[in-house]
mmCIF file of C-alpha atoms and ligand atoms in Angstrom:
data_model
loop_
_atom_site.group_PDB
_atom_site.id
_atom_site.type_symbol
_atom_site.label_atom_id
_atom_site.label_comp_id
_atom_site.label_asym_id
_atom_site.label_seq_id
_atom_site.Cartn_x
_atom_site.Cartn_y
_atom_site.Cartn_z
ATOM 1 C CA MET A 1 75.194 96.487 105.505
ATOM 2 C CA ILE A 2 78.250 96.179 107.779
ATOM 3 C CA VAL A 3 81.124 94.479 105.893
ATOM 4 C CA ILE A 4 82.848 91.680 107.824
ATOM 5 C CA LYS A 5 86.588 91.472 107.125
ATOM 6 C CA THR A 6 88.627 88.251 106.920
ATOM 7 C CA ARG A 7 91.896 87.873 108.798
ATOM 8 C CA THR A 8 93.773 88.552 105.544
ATOM 9 C CA GLU A 9 91.833 91.802 105.106
ATOM 10 C CA LEU A 10 92.516 92.820 108.687
ATOM 11 C CA GLU A 11 96.233 92.286 108.107
ATOM 12 C CA LYS A 12 96.021 94.696 105.104
ATOM 13 C CA MET A 13 94.179 97.241 107.188
ATOM 14 C CA ARG A 14 96.875 96.793 109.833
ATOM 15 C CA ARG A 15 99.483 97.904 107.330
ATOM 16 C CA SER A 16 97.608 101.073 106.397
ATOM 17 C CA GLY A 17 96.797 101.703 110.019
ATOM 18 C CA MET A 18 100.387 101.455 111.086
ATOM 19 C CA LEU A 19 101.417 103.833 108.304
ATOM 20 C CA VAL A 20 98.892 106.351 109.577
ATOM 21 C CA HIS A 21 100.311 105.802 113.074
ATOM 22 C CA GLU A 22 103.883 106.520 111.849
ATOM 23 C CA ILE A 23 102.752 109.687 110.045
ATOM 24 C CA LEU A 24 100.837 111.006 113.085
ATOM 25 C CA LYS A 25 103.726 110.173 115.382
ATOM 26 C CA ALA A 26 106.130 112.208 113.215
ATOM 27 C CA LEU A 27 103.681 115.074 112.856
ATOM 28 C CA GLY A 28 102.903 115.101 116.606
ATOM 29 C CA GLU A 29 106.642 115.580 117.274
ATOM 30 C CA MET A 30 106.966 118.245 114.585
ATOM 31 C CA ALA A 31 103.958 120.261 115.782
ATOM 32 C CA LYS A 32 105.636 123.090 117.841
ATOM 33 C CA GLU A 33 105.426 126.820 118.186
ATOM 34 C CA GLY A 34 106.328 128.494 114.851
ATOM 35 C CA VAL A 35 105.492 125.533 112.686
ATOM 36 C CA SER A 36 102.546 126.043 110.267
ATOM 37 C CA THR A 37 99.824 123.524 109.575
ATOM 38 C CA TRP A 38 101.044 123.646 105.943
ATOM 39 C CA ASP A 39 104.471 122.370 107.126
ATOM 40 C CA LEU A 40 102.640 119.358 108.573
ATOM 41 C CA GLU A 41 100.845 118.796 105.268
ATOM 42 C CA VAL A 42 104.125 118.847 103.310
ATOM 43 C CA ALA A 43 105.719 116.304 105.650
ATOM 44 C CA ALA A 44 102.668 114.009 105.434
ATOM 45 C CA VAL A 45 102.593 114.208 101.631
ATOM 46 C CA LYS A 46 106.266 113.131 101.590
ATOM 47 C CA MET A 47 105.772 110.142 103.943
ATOM 48 C CA MET A 48 102.787 108.952 101.882
ATOM 49 C CA GLN A 49 104.735 109.173 98.650
ATOM 50 C CA ASP A 50 107.760 107.437 100.130
ATOM 51 C CA SER A 51 105.621 104.466 101.268
ATOM 52 C CA GLY A 52 103.549 104.187 98.052
ATOM 53 C CA ALA A 53 100.274 104.967 99.887
ATOM 54 C CA LYS A 54 97.299 106.864 98.509
ATOM 55 C CA PRO A 55 96.008 109.703 100.563
ATOM 56 C CA ALA A 56 92.475 108.954 101.711
ATOM 57 C CA PHE A 57 91.248 112.560 102.132
ATOM 58 C CA LYS A 58 92.781 114.371 99.093
ATOM 59 C CA GLY A 59 90.228 114.180 96.355
ATOM 60 C CA TYR A 60 87.455 112.953 98.663
ATOM 61 C CA TYR A 61 84.144 114.418 97.453
ATOM 62 C CA VAL A 62 81.788 115.712 100.113
ATOM 63 C CA PRO A 63 78.338 116.679 98.835
ATOM 64 C CA ALA A 64 77.750 119.255 101.565
ATOM 65 C CA ALA A 65 80.919 121.112 100.486
ATOM 66 C CA GLY A 66 80.167 120.574 96.776
ATOM 67 C CA GLU A 67 83.787 119.874 96.012
ATOM 68 C CA ARG A 68 86.698 117.528 96.620
ATOM 69 C CA PHE A 69 89.009 117.986 99.580
ATOM 70 C CA LYS A 70 92.419 119.279 98.517
ATOM 71 C CA TYR A 71 94.740 118.123 101.292
ATOM 72 C CA VAL A 72 96.079 114.879 102.795
ATOM 73 C CA LEU A 73 95.502 116.164 106.307
ATOM 74 C CA CYS A 74 92.765 117.909 108.244
ATOM 75 C CA THR A 75 94.355 120.325 110.689
ATOM 76 C CA SER A 76 91.858 121.854 113.088
ATOM 77 C CA VAL A 77 93.185 124.422 115.557
ATOM 78 C CA ASN A 78 91.457 125.442 118.834
ATOM 79 C CA GLU A 79 87.717 126.056 118.200
ATOM 80 C CA GLU A 80 87.989 124.164 114.918
ATOM 81 C CA ILE A 81 86.437 120.684 115.417
ATOM 82 C CA VAL A 82 87.289 118.838 112.212
ATOM 83 C CA HIS A 83 88.031 119.368 108.481
ATOM 84 C CA GLY A 84 90.302 122.356 108.989
ATOM 85 C CA MET A 85 92.608 122.917 105.961
ATOM 86 C CA PRO A 86 96.406 123.164 106.184
ATOM 87 C CA ASN A 87 97.537 126.775 105.576
ATOM 88 C CA PRO A 88 101.039 128.297 105.520
ATOM 89 C CA LYS A 89 99.580 131.304 107.358
ATOM 90 C CA ARG A 90 98.275 129.196 110.215
ATOM 91 C CA ILE A 91 101.361 129.207 112.457
ATOM 92 C CA LEU A 92 101.015 127.305 115.677
ATOM 93 C CA LYS A 93 101.590 129.236 118.901
ATOM 94 C CA SER A 94 101.783 128.444 122.587
ATOM 95 C CA GLY A 95 98.344 127.559 124.028
ATOM 96 C CA ASP A 96 96.986 126.183 120.788
ATOM 97 C CA ILE A 97 95.579 122.717 120.405
ATOM 98 C CA VAL A 98 95.685 121.190 116.943
ATOM 99 C CA SER A 99 93.823 118.170 115.734
ATOM 100 C CA ILE A 100 95.733 116.296 113.079
ATOM 101 C CA ASP A 101 93.513 113.818 111.182
ATOM 102 C CA THR A 102 94.680 111.683 108.276
ATOM 103 C CA GLY A 103 93.997 108.527 106.315
ATOM 104 C CA VAL A 104 95.680 106.391 103.682
ATOM 105 C CA SER A 105 94.902 103.433 101.522
ATOM 106 C CA LEU A 106 97.482 100.658 100.887
ATOM 107 C CA ASP A 107 96.570 97.755 98.644
ATOM 108 C CA GLY A 108 92.954 98.990 98.591
ATOM 109 C CA TYR A 109 92.427 99.033 102.363
ATOM 110 C CA PHE A 110 92.066 102.188 104.449
ATOM 111 C CA GLY A 111 93.444 103.380 107.713
ATOM 112 C CA ASP A 112 92.223 106.576 109.517
ATOM 113 C CA SER A 113 93.316 108.123 112.772
ATOM 114 C CA ALA A 114 93.537 111.483 114.525
ATOM 115 C CA ILE A 115 95.384 112.997 117.446
ATOM 116 C CA THR A 116 95.067 116.406 119.146
ATOM 117 C CA VAL A 117 98.385 117.938 120.122
ATOM 118 C CA GLY A 118 98.970 120.790 122.662
ATOM 119 C CA ILE A 119 101.465 123.467 121.665
ATOM 120 C CA GLY A 120 103.611 125.016 124.432
ATOM 121 C CA GLU A 121 101.790 125.998 127.592
ATOM 122 C CA LEU A 122 98.114 124.969 127.650
ATOM 123 C CA SER A 123 95.376 126.370 129.844
ATOM 124 C CA SER A 124 94.113 123.923 132.546
ATOM 125 C CA GLN A 125 90.828 123.695 130.612
ATOM 126 C CA ALA A 126 92.570 122.732 127.317
ATOM 127 C CA LYS A 127 94.718 120.158 129.166
ATOM 128 C CA LYS A 128 91.602 118.607 130.762
ATOM 129 C CA LEU A 129 89.788 118.636 127.431
ATOM 130 C CA LEU A 130 92.566 116.662 125.751
ATOM 131 C CA GLN A 131 92.759 114.199 128.661
ATOM 132 C CA VAL A 132 89.013 113.553 128.847
ATOM 133 C CA THR A 133 88.702 113.146 125.052
ATOM 134 C CA ARG A 134 91.600 110.700 124.939
ATOM 135 C CA GLU A 135 90.147 108.787 127.876
ATOM 136 C CA SER A 136 86.751 108.590 126.262
ATOM 137 C CA LEU A 137 88.298 106.969 123.200
ATOM 138 C CA GLU A 138 90.237 104.433 125.337
ATOM 139 C CA LEU A 139 87.111 103.516 127.341
ATOM 140 C CA ALA A 140 85.192 103.128 124.061
ATOM 141 C CA ILE A 141 87.914 100.929 122.547
ATOM 142 C CA ASP A 142 87.498 98.530 125.461
ATOM 143 C CA LYS A 143 83.868 98.033 124.462
ATOM 144 C CA VAL A 144 84.799 96.717 120.994
ATOM 145 C CA ARG A 145 84.067 93.114 121.883
ATOM 146 C CA GLU A 146 81.934 90.335 120.438
ATOM 147 C CA GLY A 147 78.519 90.320 122.001
ATOM 148 C CA ASN A 148 78.528 94.018 122.846
ATOM 149 C CA ARG A 149 76.452 96.382 120.830
ATOM 150 C CA LEU A 150 77.207 99.609 118.947
ATOM 151 C CA PHE A 151 75.447 101.719 121.688
ATOM 152 C CA ASP A 152 77.884 100.377 124.251
ATOM 153 C CA ILE A 153 80.598 102.297 122.368
ATOM 154 C CA CYS A 154 78.539 105.393 121.726
ATOM 155 C CA GLY A 155 77.220 105.562 125.287
ATOM 156 C CA THR A 156 80.645 105.046 126.825
ATOM 157 C CA VAL A 157 82.070 108.080 125.093
ATOM 158 C CA GLU A 158 79.017 110.197 125.920
ATOM 159 C CA GLU A 159 78.957 109.244 129.563
ATOM 160 C CA HIS A 160 82.663 110.012 130.153
ATOM 161 C CA VAL A 161 82.526 113.353 128.319
ATOM 162 C CA VAL A 162 79.307 114.590 129.839
ATOM 163 C CA SER A 163 80.227 113.543 133.380
ATOM 164 C CA ASN A 164 83.381 115.680 133.004
ATOM 165 C CA GLY A 165 81.413 118.755 132.031
ATOM 166 C CA PHE A 166 82.228 118.796 128.363
ATOM 167 C CA SER A 167 79.944 118.329 125.346
ATOM 168 C CA ILE A 168 79.686 115.912 122.432
ATOM 169 C CA VAL A 169 79.598 117.231 118.881
ATOM 170 C CA ARG A 170 76.570 115.624 117.260
ATOM 171 C CA GLU A 171 76.963 116.689 113.648
ATOM 172 C CA TYR A 172 80.016 114.523 112.985
ATOM 173 C CA VAL A 173 80.379 110.808 113.773
ATOM 174 C CA GLY A 174 82.710 107.887 113.480
ATOM 175 C CA HIS A 175 82.244 105.153 110.921
ATOM 176 C CA GLY A 176 82.902 101.668 109.702
ATOM 177 C CA ILE A 177 86.034 101.404 107.487
ATOM 178 C CA GLY A 178 87.605 98.878 105.038
ATOM 179 C CA THR A 179 87.828 99.086 101.313
ATOM 180 C CA GLN A 180 85.974 102.433 101.697
ATOM 181 C CA LEU A 181 87.075 105.225 103.940
ATOM 182 C CA HIS A 182 83.472 105.561 105.211
ATOM 183 C CA GLU A 183 81.385 102.399 105.580
ATOM 184 C CA GLU A 184 78.382 101.403 107.658
ATOM 185 C CA PRO A 185 77.714 101.722 110.512
ATOM 186 C CA GLN A 186 77.775 105.351 111.651
ATOM 187 C CA VAL A 187 79.466 105.498 115.040
ATOM 188 C CA PRO A 188 78.131 108.570 116.853
ATOM 189 C CA ASN A 189 79.708 109.693 120.096
ATOM 190 C CA TYR A 190 76.314 109.577 121.807
ATOM 191 C CA VAL A 191 73.513 107.064 121.860
ATOM 192 C CA ASP A 192 71.270 107.970 118.864
ATOM 193 C CA LYS A 193 68.095 105.934 119.323
ATOM 194 C CA ARG A 194 67.041 106.719 115.728
ATOM 195 C CA ASN A 195 69.887 104.440 114.597
ATOM 196 C CA GLU A 196 70.049 100.655 114.749
ATOM 197 C CA ASN A 197 72.058 99.069 117.537
ATOM 198 C CA PRO A 198 73.818 96.117 115.850
ATOM 199 C CA ARG A 199 75.592 93.453 117.847
ATOM 200 C CA LEU A 200 79.396 93.568 117.327
ATOM 201 C CA ARG A 201 80.786 90.603 115.392
ATOM 202 C CA GLU A 202 84.253 89.320 114.719
ATOM 203 C CA GLY A 203 85.684 91.061 111.620
ATOM 204 C CA MET A 204 83.870 94.350 111.971
ATOM 205 C CA VAL A 205 86.162 97.410 111.922
ATOM 206 C CA LEU A 206 85.084 100.759 113.443
ATOM 207 C CA ALA A 207 86.726 104.170 113.315
ATOM 208 C CA ILE A 208 85.823 105.601 116.672
ATOM 209 C CA GLU A 209 86.441 109.342 116.847
ATOM 210 C CA PRO A 210 85.202 111.419 119.774
ATOM 211 C CA MET A 211 84.857 115.123 118.901
ATOM 212 C CA VAL A 212 84.448 117.043 122.148
ATOM 213 C CA ASN A 213 83.789 120.744 122.764
ATOM 214 C CA ALA A 214 84.794 122.449 126.022
ATOM 215 C CA GLY A 215 81.674 124.668 125.795
ATOM 216 C CA ARG A 216 78.361 124.179 124.010
ATOM 217 C CA PRO A 217 77.980 121.196 121.599
ATOM 218 C CA GLU A 218 76.749 123.125 118.509
ATOM 219 C CA ALA A 219 78.915 123.209 115.394
ATOM 220 C CA LYS A 220 78.854 125.406 112.315
ATOM 221 C CA VAL A 221 80.792 125.264 109.042
ATOM 222 C CA LEU A 222 82.822 128.275 108.063
ATOM 223 C CA ARG A 223 82.410 130.051 104.683
ATOM 224 C CA ASP A 224 85.366 128.028 103.336
ATOM 225 C CA LYS A 225 82.702 125.212 103.150
ATOM 226 C CA TRP A 226 84.841 122.748 105.141
ATOM 227 C CA THR A 227 86.067 123.914 108.539
ATOM 228 C CA ALA A 228 83.692 122.859 111.277
ATOM 229 C CA VAL A 229 83.973 125.032 114.350
ATOM 230 C CA ALA A 230 82.401 125.159 117.808
ATOM 231 C CA LYS A 231 79.679 127.780 117.476
ATOM 232 C CA ASP A 232 80.514 129.362 120.808
ATOM 233 C CA GLY A 233 84.243 129.532 119.960
ATOM 234 C CA SER A 234 85.256 127.078 122.714
ATOM 235 C CA TYR A 235 88.171 124.668 122.339
ATOM 236 C CA SER A 236 87.381 121.374 120.589
ATOM 237 C CA ALA A 237 89.429 118.143 120.705
ATOM 238 C CA HIS A 238 89.427 115.032 118.496
ATOM 239 C CA PHE A 239 91.101 111.656 118.706
ATOM 240 C CA GLU A 240 90.462 108.623 116.436
ATOM 241 C CA HIS A 241 91.492 104.956 116.120
ATOM 242 C CA CYS A 242 90.391 102.152 113.858
ATOM 243 C CA VAL A 243 89.457 99.126 115.956
ATOM 244 C CA ALA A 244 88.725 95.580 114.818
ATOM 245 C CA VAL A 245 86.481 93.147 116.684
ATOM 246 C CA THR A 246 88.407 89.868 117.196
ATOM 247 C CA LYS A 247 88.058 86.676 119.248
ATOM 248 C CA ASN A 248 90.705 88.125 121.528
ATOM 249 C CA GLY A 249 89.012 91.459 122.074
ATOM 250 C CA PRO A 250 89.665 94.859 120.535
ATOM 251 C CA TRP A 251 92.514 95.157 118.055
ATOM 252 C CA VAL A 252 93.554 98.775 117.524
ATOM 253 C CA LEU A 253 94.847 98.762 113.960
ATOM 254 C CA THR A 254 96.223 102.328 114.084
ATOM 255 C CA ARG A 255 98.782 101.896 116.880
ATOM 256 C CA PRO A 256 101.498 99.382 117.868
HETATM 257 MG MG1 MG B 11 87.280 109.011 110.427
HETATM 258 MG MG1 MG B 12 90.027 110.618 110.635
#
């Protein structure tokens, strides 16, 4: 069942969404050559503590991993797609792309967002990958309107990515969000005809998160049980926003 949120609930989600925005903005500016992904984690922990928010990822149990996640951020560098773990030994260098994904809850309501940041000089392929992935999210956000259907969102991401020669990761998907980090419906970045195609209604909130590989679409999980990587070692990018369906069109809760 897709939970419909009241205006009051959306305002609460807005608060957690804006905190996630502030954290990602600070981390995006901090992510430079010589900074480790652990430095980003430490800064995020402090910002969450200072604002009285609970981290959404730390302690989150994932059955496939068989354990709880230990960090407030997922930091996924280059061929890592999602669920990379902050590490003091992972020092960012010129040419890297790093996906920084985080979530918080404030007053029982979640926010979840991700950016991918380029470090120093990027290859033209990496630059294009970031641009196309970001564009695919923006085009999908514009479909978050009453009367549209879920597949309008999924198909928009897919079409933009595939027409630019990149590929959609199929193993990981976006999701509904509210008092739970992950709610129904699943929001794949492609049209999955096995799923239902609900009509979008006022008060639904979707976390849309294109995960795009420069090469082949296949993913695998490393022996650390968490880090998902592109099987062919190609670059992978990831952007995410939480978007509410309103009478006035899409309301992106995770940016100003
Ligand atoms: Mg998410
Ligand atoms: Mg996320």
